[in-house]
Amino acid sequence: MFSVTVRDHMMVAHSFRGEVFGPAQRLHGATFVVDATFRRPELDADNIVVDIGAASTELAGVLADLNYRNLDDEPAFAGVNTSTEALAKVVADRLAEKVRAGVLGEGARGLTGITVTLHESHIAWASYELSL
């Protein structure tokens, strides 16, 4: 299996509901380093997994919709605990939509999976993996 990973970051504000979150129930900020890994079993006709420039651009675009936002105020997240795990899924799903729409190029239609990892810190991160 071949893979290519691109990296960016985002800064959000949010709060959580539920005793398990302790003081994080209050509004707080989070800065995530975001890795998006694109996978395929065979390289495309250009001998690549995906165009790295296109993948970087689309990741930046997906994150721009979340960056510098209070997620508690975003209708898409009403009633949702925007945990690191949940946000990894949101980013992966939005990237998958871009792949399916052909935004990452025709060669990207051969991708078989995407994994998005959000690094909360140097000691904690969460990932979501989906098949295409």
mmCIF file of C-alpha atoms in Angstrom:
data_model
loop_
_atom_site.group_PDB
_atom_site.id
_atom_site.type_symbol
_atom_site.label_atom_id
_atom_site.label_comp_id
_atom_site.label_asym_id
_atom_site.label_seq_id
_atom_site.Cartn_x
_atom_site.Cartn_y
_atom_site.Cartn_z
ATOM 1 C CA MET A 1 0.000 0.000 0.000
ATOM 2 C CA PHE A 2 1.326 3.428 -0.964
ATOM 3 C CA SER A 3 0.586 6.565 1.019
ATOM 4 C CA VAL A 4 1.193 10.302 0.943
ATOM 5 C CA THR A 5 0.681 12.534 3.969
ATOM 6 C CA VAL A 6 0.230 16.295 3.994
ATOM 7 C CA ARG A 7 0.189 18.451 7.121
ATOM 8 C CA ASP A 8 -1.440 21.697 8.215
ATOM 9 C CA HIS A 9 -2.913 23.094 11.419
ATOM 10 C CA MET A 10 -6.037 24.735 12.795
ATOM 11 C CA MET A 11 -7.036 26.690 15.880
ATOM 12 C CA VAL A 12 -10.546 26.389 17.322
ATOM 13 C CA ALA A 13 -12.509 27.268 20.412
ATOM 14 C CA HIS A 14 -15.093 24.896 21.855
ATOM 15 C CA SER A 15 -16.525 23.421 25.017
ATOM 16 C CA PHE A 16 -17.810 19.996 25.974
ATOM 17 C CA ARG A 17 -20.861 18.617 27.745
ATOM 18 C CA GLY A 18 -20.434 15.812 30.234
ATOM 19 C CA GLU A 19 -18.659 15.266 33.521
ATOM 20 C CA VAL A 20 -16.002 13.128 31.820
ATOM 21 C CA PHE A 21 -14.573 16.351 30.326
ATOM 22 C CA GLY A 22 -13.946 18.057 33.681
ATOM 23 C CA PRO A 23 -12.719 21.637 33.218
ATOM 24 C CA ALA A 24 -12.918 21.283 29.407
ATOM 25 C CA GLN A 25 -16.670 21.774 29.824
ATOM 26 C CA ARG A 26 -15.807 25.467 29.868
ATOM 27 C CA LEU A 27 -14.964 27.303 26.675
ATOM 28 C CA HIS A 28 -11.319 26.750 25.752
ATOM 29 C CA GLY A 29 -9.038 26.848 22.746
ATOM 30 C CA ALA A 30 -7.274 24.050 20.939
ATOM 31 C CA THR A 31 -4.553 24.088 18.318
ATOM 32 C CA PHE A 32 -4.302 20.940 16.235
ATOM 33 C CA VAL A 33 -1.572 19.801 13.889
ATOM 34 C CA VAL A 34 -3.502 17.935 11.201
ATOM 35 C CA ASP A 35 -2.099 15.105 9.082
ATOM 36 C CA ALA A 36 -4.087 13.769 6.129
ATOM 37 C CA THR A 37 -2.831 10.488 4.695
ATOM 38 C CA PHE A 38 -4.058 9.306 1.305
ATOM 39 C CA ARG A 39 -3.688 5.595 0.422
ATOM 40 C CA ARG A 40 -3.851 3.411 -2.670
ATOM 41 C CA PRO A 41 -2.521 -0.052 -3.562
ATOM 42 C CA GLU A 42 -1.009 1.017 -6.919
ATOM 43 C CA LEU A 43 0.393 4.298 -8.158
ATOM 44 C CA ASP A 44 -1.585 6.225 -10.767
ATOM 45 C CA ALA A 45 -0.568 6.795 -14.399
ATOM 46 C CA ASP A 46 1.802 9.575 -13.253
ATOM 47 C CA ASN A 47 3.424 7.222 -10.717
ATOM 48 C CA ILE A 48 2.044 9.088 -7.688
ATOM 49 C CA VAL A 49 -0.493 8.458 -4.936
ATOM 50 C CA VAL A 50 -2.039 11.906 -5.207
ATOM 51 C CA ASP A 51 -0.839 15.328 -6.271
ATOM 52 C CA ILE A 52 0.766 16.644 -3.071
ATOM 53 C CA GLY A 53 0.058 20.249 -4.006
ATOM 54 C CA ALA A 54 -3.625 19.550 -4.614
ATOM 55 C CA ALA A 55 -3.880 17.521 -1.406
ATOM 56 C CA SER A 56 -2.246 20.342 0.575
ATOM 57 C CA THR A 57 -4.521 22.949 -0.979
ATOM 58 C CA GLU A 58 -7.681 20.956 -0.277
ATOM 59 C CA LEU A 59 -6.654 20.167 3.293
ATOM 60 C CA ALA A 60 -6.022 23.884 3.864
ATOM 61 C CA GLY A 61 -9.465 24.663 2.417
ATOM 62 C CA VAL A 62 -11.232 22.150 4.654
ATOM 63 C CA LEU A 63 -9.418 23.510 7.703
ATOM 64 C CA ALA A 64 -10.163 27.120 6.721
ATOM 65 C CA ASP A 65 -13.853 26.372 7.295
ATOM 66 C CA LEU A 66 -13.022 25.431 10.906
ATOM 67 C CA ASN A 67 -10.023 27.623 11.708
ATOM 68 C CA TYR A 68 -10.432 30.496 14.186
ATOM 69 C CA ARG A 69 -14.035 29.504 14.863
ATOM 70 C CA ASN A 70 -15.895 28.897 18.086
ATOM 71 C CA LEU A 71 -17.319 25.519 17.132
ATOM 72 C CA ASP A 72 -20.043 25.934 19.762
ATOM 73 C CA ASP A 73 -21.496 28.669 17.506
ATOM 74 C CA GLU A 74 -21.377 26.643 14.278
ATOM 75 C CA PRO A 75 -24.761 25.155 13.216
ATOM 76 C CA ALA A 76 -23.041 22.032 11.841
ATOM 77 C CA PHE A 77 -21.890 21.176 15.374
ATOM 78 C CA ALA A 78 -25.052 21.997 17.315
ATOM 79 C CA GLY A 79 -25.429 19.467 20.119
ATOM 80 C CA VAL A 80 -22.125 17.722 19.207
ATOM 81 C CA ASN A 81 -19.109 17.307 21.471
ATOM 82 C CA THR A 82 -16.370 18.356 19.066
ATOM 83 C CA SER A 83 -13.777 15.983 20.476
ATOM 84 C CA THR A 84 -10.490 15.417 18.716
ATOM 85 C CA GLU A 85 -11.858 12.115 17.414
ATOM 86 C CA ALA A 86 -15.049 13.715 16.085
ATOM 87 C CA LEU A 87 -13.124 16.526 14.378
ATOM 88 C CA ALA A 88 -10.788 14.013 12.716
ATOM 89 C CA LYS A 89 -13.874 12.367 11.190
ATOM 90 C CA VAL A 90 -15.257 15.710 10.000
ATOM 91 C CA VAL A 91 -11.987 16.558 8.238
ATOM 92 C CA ALA A 92 -11.693 13.073 6.696
ATOM 93 C CA ASP A 93 -15.294 13.113 5.471
ATOM 94 C CA ARG A 94 -14.838 16.539 3.888
ATOM 95 C CA LEU A 95 -11.636 15.444 2.160
ATOM 96 C CA ALA A 96 -13.399 12.315 0.889
ATOM 97 C CA GLU A 97 -16.091 14.552 -0.644
ATOM 98 C CA LYS A 98 -13.324 16.435 -2.493
ATOM 99 C CA VAL A 99 -11.853 13.164 -3.795
ATOM 100 C CA ARG A 100 -15.255 11.893 -4.960
ATOM 101 C CA ALA A 101 -15.975 15.218 -6.691
ATOM 102 C CA GLY A 102 -12.704 14.976 -8.623
ATOM 103 C CA VAL A 103 -11.220 18.091 -7.018
ATOM 104 C CA LEU A 104 -7.897 16.315 -6.353
ATOM 105 C CA GLY A 105 -7.666 15.233 -10.007
ATOM 106 C CA GLU A 106 -8.739 12.208 -11.968
ATOM 107 C CA GLY A 107 -5.814 10.148 -10.683
ATOM 108 C CA ALA A 108 -7.090 10.596 -7.130
ATOM 109 C CA ARG A 109 -10.191 8.588 -7.985
ATOM 110 C CA GLY A 110 -7.978 5.499 -7.468
ATOM 111 C CA LEU A 111 -7.466 6.315 -3.798
ATOM 112 C CA THR A 112 -8.758 3.616 -1.473
ATOM 113 C CA GLY A 113 -8.532 5.358 1.884
ATOM 114 C CA ILE A 114 -7.871 8.476 3.890
ATOM 115 C CA THR A 115 -6.668 8.747 7.473
ATOM 116 C CA VAL A 116 -6.821 12.058 9.304
ATOM 117 C CA THR A 117 -4.865 12.513 12.516
ATOM 118 C CA LEU A 118 -5.302 15.517 14.793
ATOM 119 C CA HIS A 119 -2.399 16.064 17.151
ATOM 120 C CA GLU A 120 -3.578 17.863 20.299
ATOM 121 C CA SER A 121 -0.061 17.993 21.667
ATOM 122 C CA HIS A 122 3.251 16.189 21.392
ATOM 123 C CA ILE A 123 1.867 13.408 23.616
ATOM 124 C CA ALA A 124 -1.764 13.001 22.500
ATOM 125 C CA TRP A 125 -3.537 12.595 19.158
ATOM 126 C CA ALA A 126 -6.526 10.886 17.594
ATOM 127 C CA SER A 127 -7.215 9.548 14.098
ATOM 128 C CA TYR A 128 -10.119 8.613 11.890
ATOM 129 C CA GLU A 129 -9.661 6.258 8.953
ATOM 130 C CA LEU A 130 -12.137 5.794 6.116
ATOM 131 C CA SER A 131 -12.270 3.670 3.001
ATOM 132 C CA LEU A 132 -13.089 5.223 -0.336
#
